Coordinates of C-alpha atoms (C1' of nucleotides) in Angstrom, one line a residue:
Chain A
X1 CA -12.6 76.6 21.7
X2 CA -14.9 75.2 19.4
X3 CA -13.9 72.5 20.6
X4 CA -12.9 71.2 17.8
X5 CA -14.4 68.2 19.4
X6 CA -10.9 66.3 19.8
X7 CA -11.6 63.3 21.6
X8 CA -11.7 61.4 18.5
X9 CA -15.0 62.2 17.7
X10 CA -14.6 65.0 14.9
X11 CA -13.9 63.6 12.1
X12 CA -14.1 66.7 9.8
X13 CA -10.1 67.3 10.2
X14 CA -10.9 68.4 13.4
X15 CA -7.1 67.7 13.5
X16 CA -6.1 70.4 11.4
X17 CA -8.7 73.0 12.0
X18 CA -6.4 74.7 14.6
X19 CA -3.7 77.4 13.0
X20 CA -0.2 76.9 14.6
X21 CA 0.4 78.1 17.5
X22 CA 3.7 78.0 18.1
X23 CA 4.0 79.2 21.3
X24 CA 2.4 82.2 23.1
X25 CA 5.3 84.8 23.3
X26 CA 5.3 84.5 19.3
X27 CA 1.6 85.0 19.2
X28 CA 1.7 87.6 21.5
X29 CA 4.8 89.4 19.4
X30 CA 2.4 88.7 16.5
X31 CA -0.5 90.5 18.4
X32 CA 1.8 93.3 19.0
X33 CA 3.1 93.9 15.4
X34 CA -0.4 93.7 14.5
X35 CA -1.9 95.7 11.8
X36 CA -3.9 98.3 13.9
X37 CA -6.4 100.6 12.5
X38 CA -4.8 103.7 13.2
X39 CA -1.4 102.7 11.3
X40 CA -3.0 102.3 8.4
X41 CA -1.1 104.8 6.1
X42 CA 1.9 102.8 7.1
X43 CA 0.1 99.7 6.1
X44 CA -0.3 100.5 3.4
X45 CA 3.4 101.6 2.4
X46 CA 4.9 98.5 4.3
X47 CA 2.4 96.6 2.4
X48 CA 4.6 95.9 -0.3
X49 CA 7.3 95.1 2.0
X50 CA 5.7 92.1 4.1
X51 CA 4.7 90.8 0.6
X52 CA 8.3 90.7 -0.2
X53 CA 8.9 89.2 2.3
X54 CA 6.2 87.0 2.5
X55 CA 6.5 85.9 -1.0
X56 CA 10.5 85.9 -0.4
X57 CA 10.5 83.7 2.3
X58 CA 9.9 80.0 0.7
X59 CA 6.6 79.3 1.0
X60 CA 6.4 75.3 1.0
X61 CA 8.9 75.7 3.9
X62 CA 6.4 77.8 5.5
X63 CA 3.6 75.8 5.3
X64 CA 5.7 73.0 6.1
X65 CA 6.4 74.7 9.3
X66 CA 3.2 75.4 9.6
X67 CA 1.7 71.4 9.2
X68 CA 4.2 70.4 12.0
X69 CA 3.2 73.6 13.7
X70 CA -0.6 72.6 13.8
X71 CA 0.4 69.0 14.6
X72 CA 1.6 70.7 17.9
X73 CA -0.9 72.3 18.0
X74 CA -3.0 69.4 17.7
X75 CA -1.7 68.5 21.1
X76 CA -2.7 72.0 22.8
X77 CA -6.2 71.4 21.8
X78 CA -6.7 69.9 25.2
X79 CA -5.6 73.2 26.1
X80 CA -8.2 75.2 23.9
X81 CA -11.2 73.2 25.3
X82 CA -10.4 74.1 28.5
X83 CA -10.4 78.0 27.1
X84 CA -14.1 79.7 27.9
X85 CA -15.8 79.6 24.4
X86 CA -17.0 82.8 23.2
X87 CA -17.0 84.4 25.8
X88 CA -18.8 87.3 25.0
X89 CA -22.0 84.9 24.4
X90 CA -23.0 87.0 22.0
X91 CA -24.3 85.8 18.4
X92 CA -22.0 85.4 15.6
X93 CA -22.5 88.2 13.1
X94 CA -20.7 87.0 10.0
X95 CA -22.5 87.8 6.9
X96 CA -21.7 85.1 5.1
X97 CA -24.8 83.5 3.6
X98 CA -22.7 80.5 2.5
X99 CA -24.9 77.7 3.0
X100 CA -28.8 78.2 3.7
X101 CA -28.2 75.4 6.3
X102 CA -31.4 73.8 5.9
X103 CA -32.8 71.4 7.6
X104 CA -34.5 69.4 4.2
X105 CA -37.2 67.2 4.0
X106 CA -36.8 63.5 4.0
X107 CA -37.0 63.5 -0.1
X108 CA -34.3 66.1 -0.2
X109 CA -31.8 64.8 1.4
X110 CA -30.1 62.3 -0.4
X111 CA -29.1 60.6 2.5
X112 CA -32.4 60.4 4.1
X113 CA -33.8 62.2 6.9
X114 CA -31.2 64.7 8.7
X115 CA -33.0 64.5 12.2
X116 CA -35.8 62.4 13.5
X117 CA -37.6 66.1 13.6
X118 CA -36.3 66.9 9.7
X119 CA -39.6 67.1 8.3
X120 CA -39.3 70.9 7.8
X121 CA -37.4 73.3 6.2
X122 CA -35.2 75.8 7.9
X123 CA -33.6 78.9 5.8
X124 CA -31.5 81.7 7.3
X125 CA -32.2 85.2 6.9
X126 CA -30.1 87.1 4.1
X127 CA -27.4 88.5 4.4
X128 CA -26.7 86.9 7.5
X129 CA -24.7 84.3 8.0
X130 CA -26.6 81.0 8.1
X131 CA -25.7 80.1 11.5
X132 CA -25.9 83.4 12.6
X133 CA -29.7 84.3 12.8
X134 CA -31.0 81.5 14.7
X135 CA -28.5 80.4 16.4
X136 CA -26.8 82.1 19.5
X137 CA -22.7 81.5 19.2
X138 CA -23.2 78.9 21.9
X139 CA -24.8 76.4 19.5
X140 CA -21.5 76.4 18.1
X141 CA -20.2 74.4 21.2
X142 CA -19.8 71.5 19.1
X143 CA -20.6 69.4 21.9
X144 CA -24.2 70.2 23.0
X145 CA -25.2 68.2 26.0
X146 CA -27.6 66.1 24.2
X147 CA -25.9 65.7 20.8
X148 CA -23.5 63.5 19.9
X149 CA -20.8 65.5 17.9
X150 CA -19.0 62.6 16.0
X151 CA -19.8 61.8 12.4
X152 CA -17.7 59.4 10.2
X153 CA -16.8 61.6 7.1
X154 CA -13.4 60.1 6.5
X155 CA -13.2 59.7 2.8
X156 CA -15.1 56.8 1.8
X157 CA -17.1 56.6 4.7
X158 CA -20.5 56.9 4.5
X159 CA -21.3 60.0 5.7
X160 CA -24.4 59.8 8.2
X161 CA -26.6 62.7 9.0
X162 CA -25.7 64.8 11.7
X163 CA -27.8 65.0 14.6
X164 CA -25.7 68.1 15.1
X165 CA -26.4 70.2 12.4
X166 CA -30.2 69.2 12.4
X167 CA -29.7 70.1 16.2
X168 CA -27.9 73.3 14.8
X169 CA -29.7 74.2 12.2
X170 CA -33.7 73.8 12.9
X171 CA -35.8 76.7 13.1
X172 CA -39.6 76.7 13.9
X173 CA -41.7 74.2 11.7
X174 CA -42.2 74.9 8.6
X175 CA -41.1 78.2 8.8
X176 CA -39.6 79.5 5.6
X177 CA -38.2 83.2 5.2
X178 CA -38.4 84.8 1.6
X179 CA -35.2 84.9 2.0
X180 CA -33.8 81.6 0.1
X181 CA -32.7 83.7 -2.6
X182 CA -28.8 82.1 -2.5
X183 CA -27.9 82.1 -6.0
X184 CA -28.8 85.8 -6.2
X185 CA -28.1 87.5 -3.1
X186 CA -24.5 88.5 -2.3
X187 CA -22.9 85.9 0.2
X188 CA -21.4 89.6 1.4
X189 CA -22.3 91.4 4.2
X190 CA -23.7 95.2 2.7
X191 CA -21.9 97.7 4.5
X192 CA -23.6 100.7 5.0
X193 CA -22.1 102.4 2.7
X194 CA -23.1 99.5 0.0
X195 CA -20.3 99.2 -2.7
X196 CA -22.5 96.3 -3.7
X197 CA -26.4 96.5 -5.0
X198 CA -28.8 95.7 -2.3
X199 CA -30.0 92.2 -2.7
X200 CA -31.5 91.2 -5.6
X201 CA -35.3 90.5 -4.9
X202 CA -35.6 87.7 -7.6
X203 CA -36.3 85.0 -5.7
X204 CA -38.2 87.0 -2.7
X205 CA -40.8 85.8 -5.0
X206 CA -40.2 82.2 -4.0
X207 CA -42.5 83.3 -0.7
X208 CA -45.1 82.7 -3.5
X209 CA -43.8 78.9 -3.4
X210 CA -45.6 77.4 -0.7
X211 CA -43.4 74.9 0.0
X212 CA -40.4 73.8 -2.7
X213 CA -42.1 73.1 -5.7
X214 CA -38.8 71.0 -6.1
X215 CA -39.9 70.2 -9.8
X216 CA -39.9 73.5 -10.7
X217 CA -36.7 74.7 -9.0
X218 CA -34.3 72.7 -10.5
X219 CA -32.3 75.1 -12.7
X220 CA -29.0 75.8 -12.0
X221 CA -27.8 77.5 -9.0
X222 CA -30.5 75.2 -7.1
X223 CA -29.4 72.3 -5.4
X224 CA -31.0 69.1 -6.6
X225 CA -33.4 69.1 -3.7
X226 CA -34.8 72.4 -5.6
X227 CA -33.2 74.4 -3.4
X228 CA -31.2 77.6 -4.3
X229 CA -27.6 76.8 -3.2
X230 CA -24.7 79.3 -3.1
X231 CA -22.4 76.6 -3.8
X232 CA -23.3 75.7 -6.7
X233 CA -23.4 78.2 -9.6
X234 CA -23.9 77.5 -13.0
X235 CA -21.0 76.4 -15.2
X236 CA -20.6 79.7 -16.8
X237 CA -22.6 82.6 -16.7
X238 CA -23.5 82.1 -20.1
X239 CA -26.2 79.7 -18.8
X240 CA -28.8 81.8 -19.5
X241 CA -27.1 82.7 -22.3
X242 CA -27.1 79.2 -23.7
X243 CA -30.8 78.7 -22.8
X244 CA -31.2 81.7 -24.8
X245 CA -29.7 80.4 -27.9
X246 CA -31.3 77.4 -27.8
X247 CA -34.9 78.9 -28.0
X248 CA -33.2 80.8 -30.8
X249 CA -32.4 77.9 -32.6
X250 CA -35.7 75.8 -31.7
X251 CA -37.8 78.5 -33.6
X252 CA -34.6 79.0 -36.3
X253 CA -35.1 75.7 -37.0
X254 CA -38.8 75.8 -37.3
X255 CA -38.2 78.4 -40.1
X256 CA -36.2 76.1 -42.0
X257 CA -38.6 73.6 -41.7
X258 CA -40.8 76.0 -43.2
X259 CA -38.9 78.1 -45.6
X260 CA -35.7 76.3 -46.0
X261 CA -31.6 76.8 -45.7
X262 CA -31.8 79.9 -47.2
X263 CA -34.6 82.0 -45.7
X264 CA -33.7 80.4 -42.4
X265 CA -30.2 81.5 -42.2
X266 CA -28.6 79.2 -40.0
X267 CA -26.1 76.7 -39.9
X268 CA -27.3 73.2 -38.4
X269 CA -24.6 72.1 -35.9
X270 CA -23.5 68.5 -35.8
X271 CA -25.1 66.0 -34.3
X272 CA -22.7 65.7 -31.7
X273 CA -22.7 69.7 -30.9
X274 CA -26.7 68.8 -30.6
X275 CA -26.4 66.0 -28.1
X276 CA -24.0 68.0 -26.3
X277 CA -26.1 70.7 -26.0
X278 CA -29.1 68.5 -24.7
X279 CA -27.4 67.7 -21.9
X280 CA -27.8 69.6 -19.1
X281 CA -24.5 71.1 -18.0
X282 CA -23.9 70.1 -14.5
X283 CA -23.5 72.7 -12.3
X284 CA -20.7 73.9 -10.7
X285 CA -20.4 72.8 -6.3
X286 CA -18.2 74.9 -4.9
X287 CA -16.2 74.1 -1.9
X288 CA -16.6 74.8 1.3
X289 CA -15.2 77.7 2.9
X290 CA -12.7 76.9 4.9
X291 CA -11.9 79.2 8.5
X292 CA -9.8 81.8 6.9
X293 CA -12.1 82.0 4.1
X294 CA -14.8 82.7 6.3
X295 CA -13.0 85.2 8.4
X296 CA -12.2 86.9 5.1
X297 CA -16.3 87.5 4.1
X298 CA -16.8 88.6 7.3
X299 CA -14.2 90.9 7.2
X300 CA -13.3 92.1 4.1
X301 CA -15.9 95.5 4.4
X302 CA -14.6 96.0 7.2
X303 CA -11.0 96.1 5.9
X304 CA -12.7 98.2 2.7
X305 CA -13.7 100.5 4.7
X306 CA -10.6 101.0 7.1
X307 CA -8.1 100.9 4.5
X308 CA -9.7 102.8 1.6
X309 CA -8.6 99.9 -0.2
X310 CA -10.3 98.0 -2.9
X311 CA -7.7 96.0 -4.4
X312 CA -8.3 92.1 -3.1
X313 CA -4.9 91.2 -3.2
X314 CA -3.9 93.9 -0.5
X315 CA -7.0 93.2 1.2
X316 CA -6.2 90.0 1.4
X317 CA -2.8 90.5 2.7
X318 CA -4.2 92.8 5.6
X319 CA -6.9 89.8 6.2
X320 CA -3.9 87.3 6.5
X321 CA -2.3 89.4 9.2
X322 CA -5.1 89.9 11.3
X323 CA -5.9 86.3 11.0
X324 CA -2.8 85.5 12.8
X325 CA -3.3 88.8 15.3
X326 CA -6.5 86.9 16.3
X327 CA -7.0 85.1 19.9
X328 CA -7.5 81.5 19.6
X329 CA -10.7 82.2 20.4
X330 CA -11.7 84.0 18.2
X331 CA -9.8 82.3 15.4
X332 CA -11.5 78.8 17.2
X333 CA -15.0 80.9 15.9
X334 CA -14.1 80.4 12.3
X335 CA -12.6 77.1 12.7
X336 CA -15.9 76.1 14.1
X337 CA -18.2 77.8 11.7
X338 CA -16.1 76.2 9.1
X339 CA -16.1 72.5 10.7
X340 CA -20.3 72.8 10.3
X341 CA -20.2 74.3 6.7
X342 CA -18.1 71.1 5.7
X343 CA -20.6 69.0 7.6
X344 CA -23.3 70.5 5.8
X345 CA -21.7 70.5 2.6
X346 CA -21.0 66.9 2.9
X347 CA -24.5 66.6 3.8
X348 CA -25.7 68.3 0.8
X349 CA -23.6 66.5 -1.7
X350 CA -22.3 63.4 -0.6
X351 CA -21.2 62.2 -3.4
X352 CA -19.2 65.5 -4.1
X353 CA -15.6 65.9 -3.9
X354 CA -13.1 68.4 -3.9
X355 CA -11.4 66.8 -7.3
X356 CA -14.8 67.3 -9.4
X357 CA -13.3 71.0 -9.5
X358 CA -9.9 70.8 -10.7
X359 CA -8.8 72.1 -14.2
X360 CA -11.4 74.4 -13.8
X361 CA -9.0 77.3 -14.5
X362 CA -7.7 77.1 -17.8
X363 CA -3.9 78.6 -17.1
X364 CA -2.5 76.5 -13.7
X365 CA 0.1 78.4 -11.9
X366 CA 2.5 76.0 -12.0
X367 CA 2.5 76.3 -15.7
X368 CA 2.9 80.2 -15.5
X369 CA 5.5 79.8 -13.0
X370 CA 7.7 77.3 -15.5
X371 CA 7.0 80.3 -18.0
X372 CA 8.3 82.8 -16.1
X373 CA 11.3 80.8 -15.1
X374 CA 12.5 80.7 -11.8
X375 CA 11.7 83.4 -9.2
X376 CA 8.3 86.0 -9.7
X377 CA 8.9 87.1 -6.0
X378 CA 8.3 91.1 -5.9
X379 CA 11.4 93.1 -5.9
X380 CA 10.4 96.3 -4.1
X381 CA 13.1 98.3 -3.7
Chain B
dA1 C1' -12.8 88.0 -21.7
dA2 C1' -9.9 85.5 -19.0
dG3 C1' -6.4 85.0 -15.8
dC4 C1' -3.4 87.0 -12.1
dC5 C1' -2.7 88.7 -7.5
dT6 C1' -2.9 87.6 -2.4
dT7 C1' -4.2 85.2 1.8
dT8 C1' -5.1 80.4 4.7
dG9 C1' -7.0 76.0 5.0
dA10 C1' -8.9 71.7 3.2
dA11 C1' -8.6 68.1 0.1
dG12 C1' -6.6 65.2 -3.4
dC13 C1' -2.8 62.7 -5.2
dA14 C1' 1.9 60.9 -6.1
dA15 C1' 5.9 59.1 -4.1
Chain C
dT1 C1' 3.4 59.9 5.9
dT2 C1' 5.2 63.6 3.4
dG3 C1' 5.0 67.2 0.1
dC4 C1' 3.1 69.4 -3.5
dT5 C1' -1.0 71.2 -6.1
dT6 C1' -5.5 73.0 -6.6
dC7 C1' -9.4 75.5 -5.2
dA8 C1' -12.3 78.3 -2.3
dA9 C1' -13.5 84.5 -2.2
dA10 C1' -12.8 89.0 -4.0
dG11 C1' -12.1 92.9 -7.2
dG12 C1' -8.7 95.7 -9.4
dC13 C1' -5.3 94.9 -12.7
dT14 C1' -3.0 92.8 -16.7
dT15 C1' -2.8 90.4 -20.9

DNA sequence: AAGCCTTTGAAGCAA
DNA sequence: TTGCTTCAAAGGCTT
């Protein structure tokens, strides 16, 4: 299974990347109370139900049982690694477009050079998952003969370069796809049916930049290096907005420079709101996507499509389920992918931490929860 | 318009 | 170390 590179070496929670297994007669009674495709009208009556149950069942004991579960688990890794990895050998088609995982130029990179070989600039194909394109599901064997899978990102470690994701992620020299449109292309795959627009060709444009004109990329959505980054979005979609407003007010205030308070018809804002508005709002990284996460984008059309269903919370439910139907193997796929996205997005923003994004929603659930009082479990009867 | 719902996993933090 | 909280995605729904 990915390997998940035990041995000490992973240092990416490596430890926790594996769901609980408890044993294999309950995975295999989970695999046979699956959610199959052709019960689906009954899924979607005993939807409610399992959420009932789900919700009624305490959850903190749960994922308790689930933390002591996966430190089992932890011990049958030895187990996993001697499972064949992906067996089928074929690529991995999640559409996820998550990270571009680029392989940036020295001066990108704040931590310097990602390979010996860095100088050049790999981007994945849209719509595809980064890893997906170029690289055959066997690069995901997190321990390639010839790379060294261990890097030191315990908190307050520095966190080196990978050899592995530069060995990962490379693509040709200087090749560049047209395709680095992050902020604006759907991290979704586009079923055929397309519930979504087709991808926006703003930035298929940016074949036009030779290279990253790095000085002229960095507006929001980019990552500092200049390039577009789909985890980072702009603090509000008013950004553009705001931008907007302020050339408003630049020639507003020209006018009352030249015809005064009166014909110019604004309000000057403090000198405080002013500074404030000088500075450039920081924008938003998002976390990583963690395995389930990933399983979800790659999955959720899918699930769309089967169920008839649009509603994400149901969605979501069905998603949950199958998560836990899936092999180890094919769970270990996810676990994988989502071991190199948190390598990458440690490599991307090092200095970047999960904390930087709390109180970003204004209403906490805990504080809805005290308001409701004690127990918002469904009650379908 | 903003938050909720719903899922799992990762990370942060307090005890 | 343990246990709890928050956030990540998503889109219909609720407030």
């Amino acid at each position: 299974m990915p390997q998940l590179n035990g041995g000490g070496g992973d240092d990416l929670g490596a430890n926790d990347e594996m769901i609980p297994f408890k044993d294999e007669e309950d995975h295999e009674k989970i695999r046979e109370s699956a959610f199959t495709e052709s019960d689906l009208a009954d899924l979607k009556s005993s939807l409610v139900n399992e959420s009932e149950i789900s919700q009624n069942s305490n959850s903190a004991v749960i994922r308790r049982g689930q933390q002591e579960d996966q430190r089992i688990y932890t011990d049958k890794r030895e187990h996993l690694d001697d499972v064949p990895r992906h067996q089928d050998g074929g690529m991995y088609k999640a559409p996820y477009s998550g990270y571009p995982f680029l392989m940036l130029p020295e001066p990108y990179l704040p931590n310097g050079p990602v390979s010996p070989s860095s100088n050049k600039v790999s981007v994945v194909q849209q719509g595809m998952h980064p890893l997906t394109p170029l690289l055959p599901y066997d690069h995901f064997n997190p321990s390639p003969p010839h790379i060294p899978t261990d890097v030191s990102q315990k908190p307050g470690v520095h966190r080196h370069q990978s050899q592995e994701i530069s060995g990962f992620y490379s693509l040709p020299q200087g090749q560049i796809t047209p395709s680095m449109n992050w902020p604006n292309q759907p991290v979704y795959p586009l079923p055929s049916c397309g519930f979504r627009q087709s991808f926006s060709s703003s930035l298929q444009s940016s074949s036009s930049f030779p290279r990253f004109s790095h000085s002229l990329m960095l507006q929001s959505g980019m990552h500092p290096t200049g390039i577009p980054h789909p985890a980072i979005v702009p603090p509000s979609g008013k950004q553009e907005h705001d931008q907007f407003d302020r050339s408003i007010y630049t020639s507003s205030r020209a006018n009352y420079l030249l015809f005064g308070p009166v014909r110019s018809g604004i309000a000057f804002k403090s000198h405080a709101e002013l500074k404030r508005e000088k500075e450039p709002k920081k924008p938003v990284i998002k976390k990583p996507l963690n395995a389930f996460m990933l399983y979800m984008k790659e999955m959720r059309a899918k699930v769309i499509a089967e169920c008839t269903l649009k509603e994400s919370a149901a969605i979501n439910q069905i998603l949950g389920r199958r998560w836990h139907a899936l092999t180890r193997e094919e769970q270990a796929k996810y676990y994988e992918l989502a071991r190199k996205e948190r390598q990458l997005h440690m490599q991307l923003y090092p200095s970047w931490s999960a904390r930087d994004n709390y109180g970003k929603k204004k209403r906490r659930k805990r504080d809805k929860q005290q308001d409701s009082g004690t127990d918002n479990s469904l009650d379908c009867s």
